[in-house]
PDB file of C-alpha atoms in Angstrom:
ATOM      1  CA  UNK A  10       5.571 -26.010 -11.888  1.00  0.00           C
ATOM      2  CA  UNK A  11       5.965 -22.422  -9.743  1.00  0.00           C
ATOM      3  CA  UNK A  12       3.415 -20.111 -10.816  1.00  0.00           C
ATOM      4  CA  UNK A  13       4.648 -17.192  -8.652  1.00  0.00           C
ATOM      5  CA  UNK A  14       7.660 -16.462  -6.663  1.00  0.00           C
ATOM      6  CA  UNK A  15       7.175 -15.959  -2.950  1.00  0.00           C
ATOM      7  CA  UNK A  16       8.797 -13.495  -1.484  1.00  0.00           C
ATOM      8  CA  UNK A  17       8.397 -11.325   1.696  1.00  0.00           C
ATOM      9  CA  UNK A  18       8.365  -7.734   2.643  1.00  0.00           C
ATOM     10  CA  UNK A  19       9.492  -6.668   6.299  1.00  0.00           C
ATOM     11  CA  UNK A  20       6.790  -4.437   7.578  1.00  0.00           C
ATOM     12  CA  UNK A  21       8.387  -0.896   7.932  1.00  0.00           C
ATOM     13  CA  UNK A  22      10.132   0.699  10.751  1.00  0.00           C
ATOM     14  CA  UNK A  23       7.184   3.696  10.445  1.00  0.00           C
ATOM     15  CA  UNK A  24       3.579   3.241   8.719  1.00  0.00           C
ATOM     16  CA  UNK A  25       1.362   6.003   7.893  1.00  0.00           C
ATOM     17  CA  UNK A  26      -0.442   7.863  10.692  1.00  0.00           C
ATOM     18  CA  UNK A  27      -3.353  10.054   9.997  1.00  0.00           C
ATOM     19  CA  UNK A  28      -2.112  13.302   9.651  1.00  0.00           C
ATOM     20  CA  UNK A  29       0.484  12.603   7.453  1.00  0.00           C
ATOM     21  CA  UNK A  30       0.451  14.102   4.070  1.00  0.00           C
ATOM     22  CA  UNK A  31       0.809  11.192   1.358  1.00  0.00           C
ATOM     23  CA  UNK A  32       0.346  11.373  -2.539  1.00  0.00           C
ATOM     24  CA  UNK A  33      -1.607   8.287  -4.259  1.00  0.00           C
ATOM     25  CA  UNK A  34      -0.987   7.979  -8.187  1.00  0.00           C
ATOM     26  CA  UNK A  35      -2.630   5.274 -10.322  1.00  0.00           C
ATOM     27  CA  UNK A  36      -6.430   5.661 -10.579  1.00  0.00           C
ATOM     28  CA  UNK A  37      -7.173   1.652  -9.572  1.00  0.00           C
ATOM     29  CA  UNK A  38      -4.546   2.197  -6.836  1.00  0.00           C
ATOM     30  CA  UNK A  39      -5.603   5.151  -5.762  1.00  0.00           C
ATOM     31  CA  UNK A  40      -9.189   4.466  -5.648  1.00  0.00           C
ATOM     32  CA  UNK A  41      -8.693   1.329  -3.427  1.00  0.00           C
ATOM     33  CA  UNK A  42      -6.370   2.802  -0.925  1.00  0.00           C
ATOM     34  CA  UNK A  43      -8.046   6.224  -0.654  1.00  0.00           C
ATOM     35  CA  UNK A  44     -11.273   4.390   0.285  1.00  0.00           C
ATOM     36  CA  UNK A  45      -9.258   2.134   3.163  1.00  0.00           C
ATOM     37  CA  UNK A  46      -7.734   5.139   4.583  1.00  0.00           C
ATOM     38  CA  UNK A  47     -11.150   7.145   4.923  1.00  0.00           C
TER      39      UNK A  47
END
């Protein structure tokens, strides 16, 4: 039995550089990813 369904996501053409403005929603999410990108 398949518990999960693999998939997989091409990396993107542009990833986030430093002084790019972004917008984090979701307080988990946010938390988490705010503290990797400081």
């Amino acid at each position: 039995m398949q518990w999960h369904l693999p998939i997989s996501i091409k990396s993107p053409a542009r990833k986030i550089a430093y002084q790019d403005k972004i917008l984090l929603a979701g307080s988990c999410f946010t938390e988490h990813i705010g503290k990797g990108l400081s």
